[in-house]
XYZ file of N, CA and C in Angstrom:
264
model
N 8.077 1.093 -36.862
C 7.150 0.892 -35.767
C 7.204 2.131 -34.875
N 6.061 2.626 -34.514
C 5.983 3.792 -33.639
C 5.996 3.333 -32.189
N 6.853 3.932 -31.428
C 6.972 3.560 -30.019
C 6.205 4.562 -29.168
N 5.306 4.054 -28.380
C 4.529 4.908 -27.492
C 5.030 4.674 -26.081
N 5.455 5.729 -25.438
C 5.985 5.600 -24.087
C 5.256 6.517 -23.129
N 5.660 6.440 -21.904
C 5.070 7.278 -20.870
C 6.164 8.228 -20.384
N 5.825 9.484 -20.275
C 6.820 10.465 -19.849
C 7.223 10.210 -18.402
N 8.383 10.713 -18.048
C 8.866 10.538 -16.678
C 7.909 11.205 -15.698
N 7.373 12.348 -16.085
C 6.422 13.053 -15.224
C 5.151 12.231 -15.021
N 4.650 11.644 -16.109
C 3.454 10.802 -16.004
C 3.724 9.571 -15.157
N 4.909 8.993 -15.332
C 5.280 7.810 -14.553
C 5.310 8.149 -13.062
N 5.874 9.306 -12.733
C 5.930 9.732 -11.330
C 4.527 9.913 -10.774
N 3.629 10.454 -11.582
C 2.246 10.648 -11.139
C 1.577 9.298 -10.869
N 1.816 8.332 -11.749
C 1.232 6.996 -11.579
C 1.742 6.357 -10.295
N 3.034 6.471 -10.046
C 3.619 5.876 -8.839
C 3.062 6.548 -7.592
N 2.983 7.882 -7.590
C 2.415 8.588 -6.433
C 0.971 8.168 -6.205
N 0.219 8.016 -7.282
C -1.176 7.584 -7.155
C -1.271 6.186 -6.565
N -0.358 5.317 -6.975
C -0.357 3.947 -6.448
C -0.082 3.941 -4.958
N 0.907 4.733 -4.511
C 1.226 4.801 -3.083
C 0.055 5.380 -2.306
N -0.561 6.412 -2.868
C -1.703 7.033 -2.191
C -2.852 6.034 -2.064
N -3.105 5.288 -3.127
C -4.176 4.291 -3.099
C -3.871 3.199 -2.085
N -2.625 2.774 -2.032
C -2.233 1.741 -1.065
C -2.451 2.237 0.351
N -2.094 3.474 0.613
C -2.268 4.038 1.952
C -3.732 4.125 2.325
N -4.566 4.453 1.363
C -5.992 4.587 1.662
C -6.642 3.236 1.918
N -5.989 2.158 1.497
C -6.535 0.815 1.740
C -6.078 0.264 3.077
N -5.438 1.085 3.891
C -5.069 0.654 5.227
C -3.675 0.070 5.351
N -2.860 0.204 4.319
C -1.487 -0.269 4.423
C -0.808 0.540 5.515
N -0.036 -0.130 6.307
C 0.586 0.481 7.478
C 1.278 1.802 7.180
N 1.189 2.704 8.142
C 1.862 3.994 8.027
C 3.368 3.872 8.177
N 3.850 2.712 8.562
C 5.290 2.556 8.765
C 6.069 2.837 7.493
N 5.498 2.560 6.350
C 6.215 2.767 5.087
C 6.422 4.238 4.774
N 5.674 5.099 5.421
C 5.840 6.533 5.171
C 6.721 7.197 6.225
N 7.217 6.423 7.173
C 8.067 6.966 8.233
C 9.533 6.970 7.800
N 10.318 7.781 8.469
C 11.751 7.789 8.193
C 12.402 6.571 8.837
N 13.585 6.261 8.371
C 14.341 5.151 8.951
C 14.658 5.426 10.415
N 14.937 6.676 10.729
C 15.231 7.062 12.113
C 14.023 6.812 13.017
N 12.834 7.161 12.539
C 11.606 6.940 13.310
C 11.364 5.448 13.520
N 11.524 4.671 12.459
C 11.318 3.222 12.566
C 12.342 2.595 13.503
N 13.583 3.048 13.414
C 14.639 2.524 14.285
C 14.347 2.824 15.752
N 13.899 4.033 16.031
C 13.561 4.407 17.409
C 12.390 3.573 17.914
N 11.403 3.327 17.054
C 10.252 2.504 17.444
C 10.690 1.076 17.744
N 11.635 0.561 16.966
C 12.186 -0.772 17.235
C 12.876 -0.797 18.592
N 13.693 0.221 18.856
C 14.419 0.293 20.132
C 13.473 0.363 21.327
N 12.367 1.083 21.175
C 11.388 1.215 22.264
C 10.492 -0.013 22.387
N 10.492 -0.860 21.379
C 9.617 -2.029 21.401
C 8.208 -1.727 20.923
N 8.023 -0.572 20.278
C 6.700 -0.207 19.766
C 6.300 -1.061 18.567
N 7.285 -1.592 17.881
C 7.053 -2.383 16.678
C 8.188 -3.398 16.571
N 7.923 -4.505 15.928
C 8.966 -5.516 15.721
C 9.493 -5.413 14.287
N 10.638 -6.019 14.068
C 11.204 -6.049 12.719
C 10.271 -6.798 11.769
N 9.620 -7.837 12.279
C 8.669 -8.592 11.456
C 7.498 -7.697 11.058
N 6.983 -6.910 11.990
C 5.871 -6.015 11.672
C 6.270 -4.983 10.618
N 7.458 -4.419 10.755
C 7.931 -3.450 9.763
C 8.086 -4.108 8.394
N 8.632 -5.304 8.389
C 8.821 -6.028 7.131
C 7.483 -6.356 6.492
N 6.524 -6.790 7.298
C 5.195 -7.087 6.764
C 4.535 -5.840 6.183
N 4.744 -4.699 6.807
C 4.189 -3.443 6.285
C 4.790 -3.123 4.918
N 6.087 -3.336 4.790
C 6.744 -3.086 3.502
C 6.265 -4.072 2.441
N 6.083 -5.316 2.831
C 5.576 -6.324 1.899
C 4.176 -5.938 1.426
N 3.331 -5.493 2.347
C 1.985 -5.047 1.969
C 2.061 -3.908 0.962
N 2.973 -2.993 1.186
C 3.124 -1.849 0.289
C 3.541 -2.314 -1.107
N 4.492 -3.225 -1.169
C 4.934 -3.759 -2.457
C 3.786 -4.487 -3.146
N 3.088 -5.339 -2.412
C 1.978 -6.104 -2.978
C 0.860 -5.199 -3.495
N 0.623 -4.094 -2.811
C -0.475 -3.210 -3.208
C -0.189 -2.481 -4.518
N 1.063 -2.471 -4.937
C 1.420 -1.797 -6.186
C 1.911 -2.784 -7.246
N 1.666 -4.051 -7.037
C 2.149 -5.092 -7.957
C 1.695 -4.859 -9.400
N 0.518 -4.320 -9.597
C -0.009 -4.097 -10.944
C 0.868 -3.150 -11.761
N 1.684 -2.362 -11.095
C 2.538 -1.404 -11.790
C 3.908 -1.985 -12.147
N 4.166 -3.241 -11.774
C 5.433 -3.917 -12.088
C 6.647 -3.078 -11.700
N 6.632 -2.565 -10.481
C 7.714 -1.696 -10.024
C 8.920 -2.484 -9.522
N 8.767 -3.768 -9.282
C 9.860 -4.590 -8.771
C 10.092 -5.759 -9.715
N 11.346 -6.018 -10.034
C 11.689 -7.121 -10.923
C 11.591 -8.446 -10.180
N 12.060 -8.454 -8.946
C 12.042 -9.684 -8.151
C 11.826 -9.331 -6.685
N 11.189 -10.235 -5.989
C 10.988 -10.066 -4.548
C 11.299 -11.391 -3.864
N 11.745 -11.306 -2.636
C 12.014 -12.503 -1.839
C 11.484 -12.237 -0.430
N 10.170 -12.243 -0.323
C 9.519 -11.900 0.933
C 9.851 -12.879 2.046
N 9.942 -14.153 1.721
C 10.244 -15.152 2.756
C 11.612 -14.898 3.382
N 12.587 -14.591 2.561
C 13.924 -14.317 3.082
C 13.907 -13.050 3.928
N 13.197 -12.040 3.471
C 13.091 -10.793 4.243
C 12.474 -11.064 5.610
N 11.442 -11.897 5.640
C 10.799 -12.228 6.917
C 11.722 -13.060 7.811
N 12.507 -13.960 7.212
C 13.475 -14.743 8.000
C 14.488 -13.818 8.669
N 14.992 -12.855 7.914
C 15.956 -11.903 8.468
C 15.321 -11.047 9.559
N 14.069 -10.666 9.370
C 13.366 -9.866 10.378
C 13.166 -10.673 11.658
N 12.798 -11.951 11.509
C 12.631 -12.815 12.693
C 13.947 -12.946 13.456
N 15.031 -13.144 12.720
C 16.350 -13.265 13.353
C 16.712 -11.971 14.079
N 16.385 -10.848 13.482
C 16.654 -9.554 14.122
C 15.855 -9.409 15.412
N 14.586 -9.805 15.363
C 13.746 -9.727 16.568
C 14.282 -10.629 17.676
N 14.799 -11.798 17.309
C 15.347 -12.720 18.313
C 16.585 -12.139 18.989
N 17.361 -11.353 18.253
C 18.565 -10.736 18.823
C 18.228 -9.573 19.756
N 17.079 -9.013 19.652
C 16.702 -7.834 20.461
C 16.340 -8.232 21.861
C-alpha cells in the first residue's frame, strides 16, 4: 500500500492559513497577543479571564476542520476562567 502524506512544510502552511482565515473572520486579536500583554490587560481590567478564554475557544473552533486538537474541555476552561475572575 502506498502511503501519501503531507510534508511538515505543507502542514505548517495549512496551519498558518487556518489561523489567518480565523483572524479574518473576526476572531479576537487576543490569541495573537503575548502572555505578558494578556496578563497586563487582565491586571488593568481591560479584559476578563472569561473573555480571553472565549477568544481562545473561538480560535480553536475556527480551525476544527484541521483536527488540530485531540480533545477539548471548553466548559471546564470557562469554569476556571470564571473562578479566576471572581478572585480578581
